[in-house]
């Protein structure tokens, strides 16, 4: 039986940073499910679907074959065989992903892929519905969050470090709006399941959060 660690939480809580560290420490595979929803969103954008065009998403998504492979320990997302890692972090794709991830047919396809992976391999998987839907029998379940102010400040610092221009208040407004969309959607909303351990990383270092999760595995 494979060992599965599920980490859910809102945008900007540090899930991917922490999940990667935990995976490296344990020698497990890190599965970034958000990247799969992003690859699907890229496909939809390329097919000319707009975010208002929700009726077409169910039909068009059937043409996307999404898979993942690992290169030097990094997850590579393949869209119909093409490595799309460098193309899925744009605002246009983020925006489409947040709409198209609400579609039931998109979710059925990607959840199946995620479950197949976790059945074969020891994984640390992060997303919004991992403990609630994808891996309800995960060995460890964590709900990782931080205040919206703190999450906005982290994004702001990241963007400033890259030399990008940005506005802290606007970032926080976007985060609050995305949280609302992720938590109130009909299909697999972001929830903290009762058995998940809540970790609020607002005043914790990356090392402290990683250690807290490793302690849950012992
Ligand atoms: O974590 P992220 O920002 O890369 O996720 C991209 C989008 O996909 C985001 O709008 C939430 C959605 N998502 C989801 O619905 N379910 C998941 N398991 C992971 C991400």
PDB file of C-alpha atoms in Angstrom, residues 32-187:
ATOM      1  CA  UNK A  32       0.783  19.494  -7.758  1.00  0.00           C
ATOM      2  CA  UNK A  33      -2.870  19.055  -8.754  1.00  0.00           C
ATOM      3  CA  UNK A  34      -3.288  22.796  -9.408  1.00  0.00           C
ATOM      4  CA  UNK A  35      -0.820  22.431 -12.294  1.00  0.00           C
ATOM      5  CA  UNK A  36      -3.112  19.820 -13.878  1.00  0.00           C
ATOM      6  CA  UNK A  37      -6.105  22.206 -13.679  1.00  0.00           C
ATOM      7  CA  UNK A  38      -3.868  24.893 -15.150  1.00  0.00           C
ATOM      8  CA  UNK A  39      -2.799  22.665 -18.067  1.00  0.00           C
ATOM      9  CA  UNK A  40      -6.466  21.962 -18.792  1.00  0.00           C
ATOM     10  CA  UNK A  41      -7.175  25.705 -18.652  1.00  0.00           C
ATOM     11  CA  UNK A  42      -4.354  26.359 -21.133  1.00  0.00           C
ATOM     12  CA  UNK A  43      -5.897  23.828 -23.508  1.00  0.00           C
ATOM     13  CA  UNK A  44      -9.300  25.535 -23.237  1.00  0.00           C
ATOM     14  CA  UNK A  45      -7.770  28.971 -23.867  1.00  0.00           C
ATOM     15  CA  UNK A  46      -5.950  27.611 -26.915  1.00  0.00           C
ATOM     16  CA  UNK A  47      -9.202  26.146 -28.208  1.00  0.00           C
ATOM     17  CA  UNK A  48     -10.714  29.630 -28.038  1.00  0.00           C
ATOM     18  CA  UNK A  49     -12.985  28.954 -25.048  1.00  0.00           C
ATOM     19  CA  UNK A  50     -13.638  32.077 -22.982  1.00  0.00           C
ATOM     20  CA  UNK A  51     -14.510  32.104 -19.294  1.00  0.00           C
ATOM     21  CA  UNK A  52     -18.096  33.063 -20.123  1.00  0.00           C
ATOM     22  CA  UNK A  53     -18.382  30.035 -22.403  1.00  0.00           C
ATOM     23  CA  UNK A  54     -18.927  27.542 -19.565  1.00  0.00           C
ATOM     24  CA  UNK A  55     -21.254  25.333 -21.653  1.00  0.00           C
ATOM     25  CA  UNK A  56     -18.450  24.422 -24.072  1.00  0.00           C
ATOM     26  CA  UNK A  57     -15.967  23.412 -21.382  1.00  0.00           C
ATOM     27  CA  UNK A  58     -17.459  19.907 -20.885  1.00  0.00           C
ATOM     28  CA  UNK A  59     -17.219  19.176 -24.588  1.00  0.00           C
ATOM     29  CA  UNK A  60     -13.838  20.742 -25.343  1.00  0.00           C
ATOM     30  CA  UNK A  61     -12.057  19.284 -22.271  1.00  0.00           C
ATOM     31  CA  UNK A  62     -12.480  15.793 -23.715  1.00  0.00           C
ATOM     32  CA  UNK A  63      -9.749  16.593 -26.273  1.00  0.00           C
ATOM     33  CA  UNK A  64      -7.099  17.234 -23.620  1.00  0.00           C
ATOM     34  CA  UNK A  65      -4.886  14.373 -22.586  1.00  0.00           C
ATOM     35  CA  UNK A  66      -3.090  15.441 -19.419  1.00  0.00           C
ATOM     36  CA  UNK A  67      -0.364  13.396 -17.789  1.00  0.00           C
ATOM     37  CA  UNK A  68       2.651  14.026 -15.617  1.00  0.00           C
ATOM     38  CA  UNK A  69       6.216  12.849 -15.532  1.00  0.00           C
ATOM     39  CA  UNK A  70       9.211  13.650 -13.357  1.00  0.00           C
ATOM     40  CA  UNK A  71      12.464  15.202 -14.536  1.00  0.00           C
ATOM     41  CA  UNK A  72      15.243  15.698 -11.961  1.00  0.00           C
ATOM     42  CA  UNK A  73      12.626  15.382  -9.223  1.00  0.00           C
ATOM     43  CA  UNK A  74      10.440  18.144 -10.732  1.00  0.00           C
ATOM     44  CA  UNK A  75       6.887  17.492 -11.852  1.00  0.00           C
ATOM     45  CA  UNK A  76       6.422  18.113 -15.578  1.00  0.00           C
ATOM     46  CA  UNK A  77       2.839  18.476 -16.832  1.00  0.00           C
ATOM     47  CA  UNK A  78       2.216  17.182 -20.322  1.00  0.00           C
ATOM     48  CA  UNK A  79      -0.695  18.445 -22.403  1.00  0.00           C
ATOM     49  CA  UNK A  80      -1.220  16.109 -25.352  1.00  0.00           C
ATOM     50  CA  UNK A  81       2.454  15.210 -25.010  1.00  0.00           C
ATOM     51  CA  UNK A  82       3.789  18.797 -24.799  1.00  0.00           C
ATOM     52  CA  UNK A  83       5.639  20.038 -21.695  1.00  0.00           C
ATOM     53  CA  UNK A  84       3.560  23.071 -20.634  1.00  0.00           C
ATOM     54  CA  UNK A  85       5.235  23.887 -17.293  1.00  0.00           C
ATOM     55  CA  UNK A  86       6.438  27.256 -18.566  1.00  0.00           C
ATOM     56  CA  UNK A  87       3.028  28.313 -19.904  1.00  0.00           C
ATOM     57  CA  UNK A  88       0.586  27.711 -17.064  1.00  0.00           C
ATOM     58  CA  UNK A  89       1.392  30.475 -14.563  1.00  0.00           C
ATOM     59  CA  UNK A  90       0.095  33.434 -16.568  1.00  0.00           C
ATOM     60  CA  UNK A  91      -2.826  35.544 -15.259  1.00  0.00           C
ATOM     61  CA  UNK A  92      -4.958  34.401 -18.234  1.00  0.00           C
ATOM     62  CA  UNK A  93      -4.440  30.719 -17.398  1.00  0.00           C
ATOM     63  CA  UNK A  94      -4.932  31.323 -13.639  1.00  0.00           C
ATOM     64  CA  UNK A  95      -8.181  33.043 -14.372  1.00  0.00           C
ATOM     65  CA  UNK A  96      -9.438  30.296 -16.708  1.00  0.00           C
ATOM     66  CA  UNK A  97      -8.331  27.573 -14.243  1.00  0.00           C
ATOM     67  CA  UNK A  98     -10.353  29.101 -11.471  1.00  0.00           C
ATOM     68  CA  UNK A  99     -13.464  28.945 -13.701  1.00  0.00           C
ATOM     69  CA  UNK A 100     -12.868  25.649 -15.535  1.00  0.00           C
ATOM     70  CA  UNK A 101     -11.952  23.783 -12.317  1.00  0.00           C
ATOM     71  CA  UNK A 102     -15.610  24.218 -11.340  1.00  0.00           C
ATOM     72  CA  UNK A 103     -16.685  21.999 -14.231  1.00  0.00           C
ATOM     73  CA  UNK A 104     -17.676  18.447 -13.243  1.00  0.00           C
ATOM     74  CA  UNK A 105     -16.296  16.801 -16.393  1.00  0.00           C
ATOM     75  CA  UNK A 106     -12.912  18.497 -15.961  1.00  0.00           C
ATOM     76  CA  UNK A 107     -12.788  17.284 -12.360  1.00  0.00           C
ATOM     77  CA  UNK A 108     -13.759  13.686 -13.176  1.00  0.00           C
ATOM     78  CA  UNK A 109     -10.877  13.438 -15.652  1.00  0.00           C
ATOM     79  CA  UNK A 110      -8.230  14.950 -13.391  1.00  0.00           C
ATOM     80  CA  UNK A 111      -9.339  13.297 -10.143  1.00  0.00           C
ATOM     81  CA  UNK A 112      -9.049   9.899 -11.841  1.00  0.00           C
ATOM     82  CA  UNK A 113      -5.458  10.668 -12.871  1.00  0.00           C
ATOM     83  CA  UNK A 114      -4.617  11.845  -9.339  1.00  0.00           C
ATOM     84  CA  UNK A 115      -6.116   8.737  -7.725  1.00  0.00           C
ATOM     85  CA  UNK A 116      -4.235   6.414 -10.090  1.00  0.00           C
ATOM     86  CA  UNK A 117      -0.951   8.115  -9.206  1.00  0.00           C
ATOM     87  CA  UNK A 118      -1.543   7.960  -5.458  1.00  0.00           C
ATOM     88  CA  UNK A 119      -2.488   4.277  -5.646  1.00  0.00           C
ATOM     89  CA  UNK A 120       0.872   3.443  -7.271  1.00  0.00           C
ATOM     90  CA  UNK A 121       3.263   5.789  -5.468  1.00  0.00           C
ATOM     91  CA  UNK A 122       3.929   7.315  -2.062  1.00  0.00           C
ATOM     92  CA  UNK A 123       2.802  10.906  -2.620  1.00  0.00           C
ATOM     93  CA  UNK A 124       2.458  14.315  -1.069  1.00  0.00           C
ATOM     94  CA  UNK A 125      -0.457  15.795  -3.002  1.00  0.00           C
ATOM     95  CA  UNK A 126      -1.672  19.363  -2.690  1.00  0.00           C
ATOM     96  CA  UNK A 127      -4.863  21.005  -3.912  1.00  0.00           C
ATOM     97  CA  UNK A 128      -8.323  22.000  -2.698  1.00  0.00           C
ATOM     98  CA  UNK A 129     -10.239  18.689  -2.552  1.00  0.00           C
ATOM     99  CA  UNK A 130      -7.505  16.160  -1.843  1.00  0.00           C
ATOM    100  CA  UNK A 131      -8.643  15.075   1.629  1.00  0.00           C
ATOM    101  CA  UNK A 132     -12.352  15.527   0.886  1.00  0.00           C
ATOM    102  CA  UNK A 133     -12.606  13.877  -2.550  1.00  0.00           C
ATOM    103  CA  UNK A 134      -9.422  12.619  -4.170  1.00  0.00           C
ATOM    104  CA  UNK A 135      -7.806  10.715  -1.277  1.00  0.00           C
ATOM    105  CA  UNK A 136     -10.418  10.326   1.468  1.00  0.00           C
ATOM    106  CA  UNK A 137      -8.284   7.533   2.973  1.00  0.00           C
ATOM    107  CA  UNK A 138      -5.011   9.500   2.995  1.00  0.00           C
ATOM    108  CA  UNK A 139      -2.696   8.586   5.885  1.00  0.00           C
ATOM    109  CA  UNK A 140      -2.114  12.232   6.839  1.00  0.00           C
ATOM    110  CA  UNK A 141      -4.447  15.151   6.095  1.00  0.00           C
ATOM    111  CA  UNK A 142      -3.401  18.758   6.558  1.00  0.00           C
ATOM    112  CA  UNK A 143      -5.350  21.965   6.044  1.00  0.00           C
ATOM    113  CA  UNK A 144      -2.715  24.635   5.525  1.00  0.00           C
ATOM    114  CA  UNK A 145      -3.775  28.248   5.680  1.00  0.00           C
ATOM    115  CA  UNK A 146      -2.575  31.755   6.593  1.00  0.00           C
ATOM    116  CA  UNK A 147      -4.303  35.115   6.919  1.00  0.00           C
ATOM    117  CA  UNK A 148      -5.182  36.814   3.627  1.00  0.00           C
ATOM    118  CA  UNK A 149      -2.920  39.752   4.571  1.00  0.00           C
ATOM    119  CA  UNK A 150      -0.013  37.413   5.103  1.00  0.00           C
ATOM    120  CA  UNK A 151      -0.661  35.455   1.886  1.00  0.00           C
ATOM    121  CA  UNK A 152      -0.897  38.713  -0.083  1.00  0.00           C
ATOM    122  CA  UNK A 153       2.374  39.952   1.394  1.00  0.00           C
ATOM    123  CA  UNK A 154       4.132  36.706   0.376  1.00  0.00           C
ATOM    124  CA  UNK A 155       2.872  37.002  -3.222  1.00  0.00           C
ATOM    125  CA  UNK A 156       3.844  40.682  -3.239  1.00  0.00           C
ATOM    126  CA  UNK A 157       7.401  39.916  -2.066  1.00  0.00           C
ATOM    127  CA  UNK A 158       7.724  37.161  -4.705  1.00  0.00           C
ATOM    128  CA  UNK A 159       6.633  39.509  -7.492  1.00  0.00           C
ATOM    129  CA  UNK A 160       8.838  42.376  -6.294  1.00  0.00           C
ATOM    130  CA  UNK A 161      11.811  39.989  -6.194  1.00  0.00           C
ATOM    131  CA  UNK A 162      11.118  39.165  -9.847  1.00  0.00           C
ATOM    132  CA  UNK A 163      11.065  42.890 -10.648  1.00  0.00           C
ATOM    133  CA  UNK A 164       7.330  42.909 -11.414  1.00  0.00           C
ATOM    134  CA  UNK A 165       5.176  45.901 -10.590  1.00  0.00           C
ATOM    135  CA  UNK A 166       2.271  45.186  -8.259  1.00  0.00           C
ATOM    136  CA  UNK A 167      -0.076  46.589  -5.684  1.00  0.00           C
ATOM    137  CA  UNK A 168      -0.397  44.902  -2.288  1.00  0.00           C
ATOM    138  CA  UNK A 169      -4.063  45.833  -1.734  1.00  0.00           C
ATOM    139  CA  UNK A 170      -5.011  44.601  -5.182  1.00  0.00           C
ATOM    140  CA  UNK A 171      -3.251  41.266  -4.558  1.00  0.00           C
ATOM    141  CA  UNK A 172      -5.131  40.854  -1.279  1.00  0.00           C
ATOM    142  CA  UNK A 173      -8.459  41.657  -2.967  1.00  0.00           C
ATOM    143  CA  UNK A 174      -7.717  39.019  -5.652  1.00  0.00           C
ATOM    144  CA  UNK A 175      -6.836  36.444  -2.994  1.00  0.00           C
ATOM    145  CA  UNK A 176     -10.070  37.080  -1.082  1.00  0.00           C
ATOM    146  CA  UNK A 177     -12.076  36.794  -4.304  1.00  0.00           C
ATOM    147  CA  UNK A 178     -10.361  33.507  -5.280  1.00  0.00           C
ATOM    148  CA  UNK A 179     -10.891  32.090  -1.757  1.00  0.00           C
ATOM    149  CA  UNK A 180     -14.560  32.921  -2.016  1.00  0.00           C
ATOM    150  CA  UNK A 181     -14.871  31.244  -5.415  1.00  0.00           C
ATOM    151  CA  UNK A 182     -12.952  28.132  -4.292  1.00  0.00           C
ATOM    152  CA  UNK A 183     -14.926  27.796  -1.024  1.00  0.00           C
ATOM    153  CA  UNK A 184     -18.435  28.446  -2.318  1.00  0.00           C
ATOM    154  CA  UNK A 185     -18.400  26.539  -5.618  1.00  0.00           C
ATOM    155  CA  UNK A 186     -20.880  23.718  -5.952  1.00  0.00           C
ATOM    156  CA  UNK A 187     -18.388  21.138  -7.167  1.00  0.00           C
TER     157      UNK A 187
END
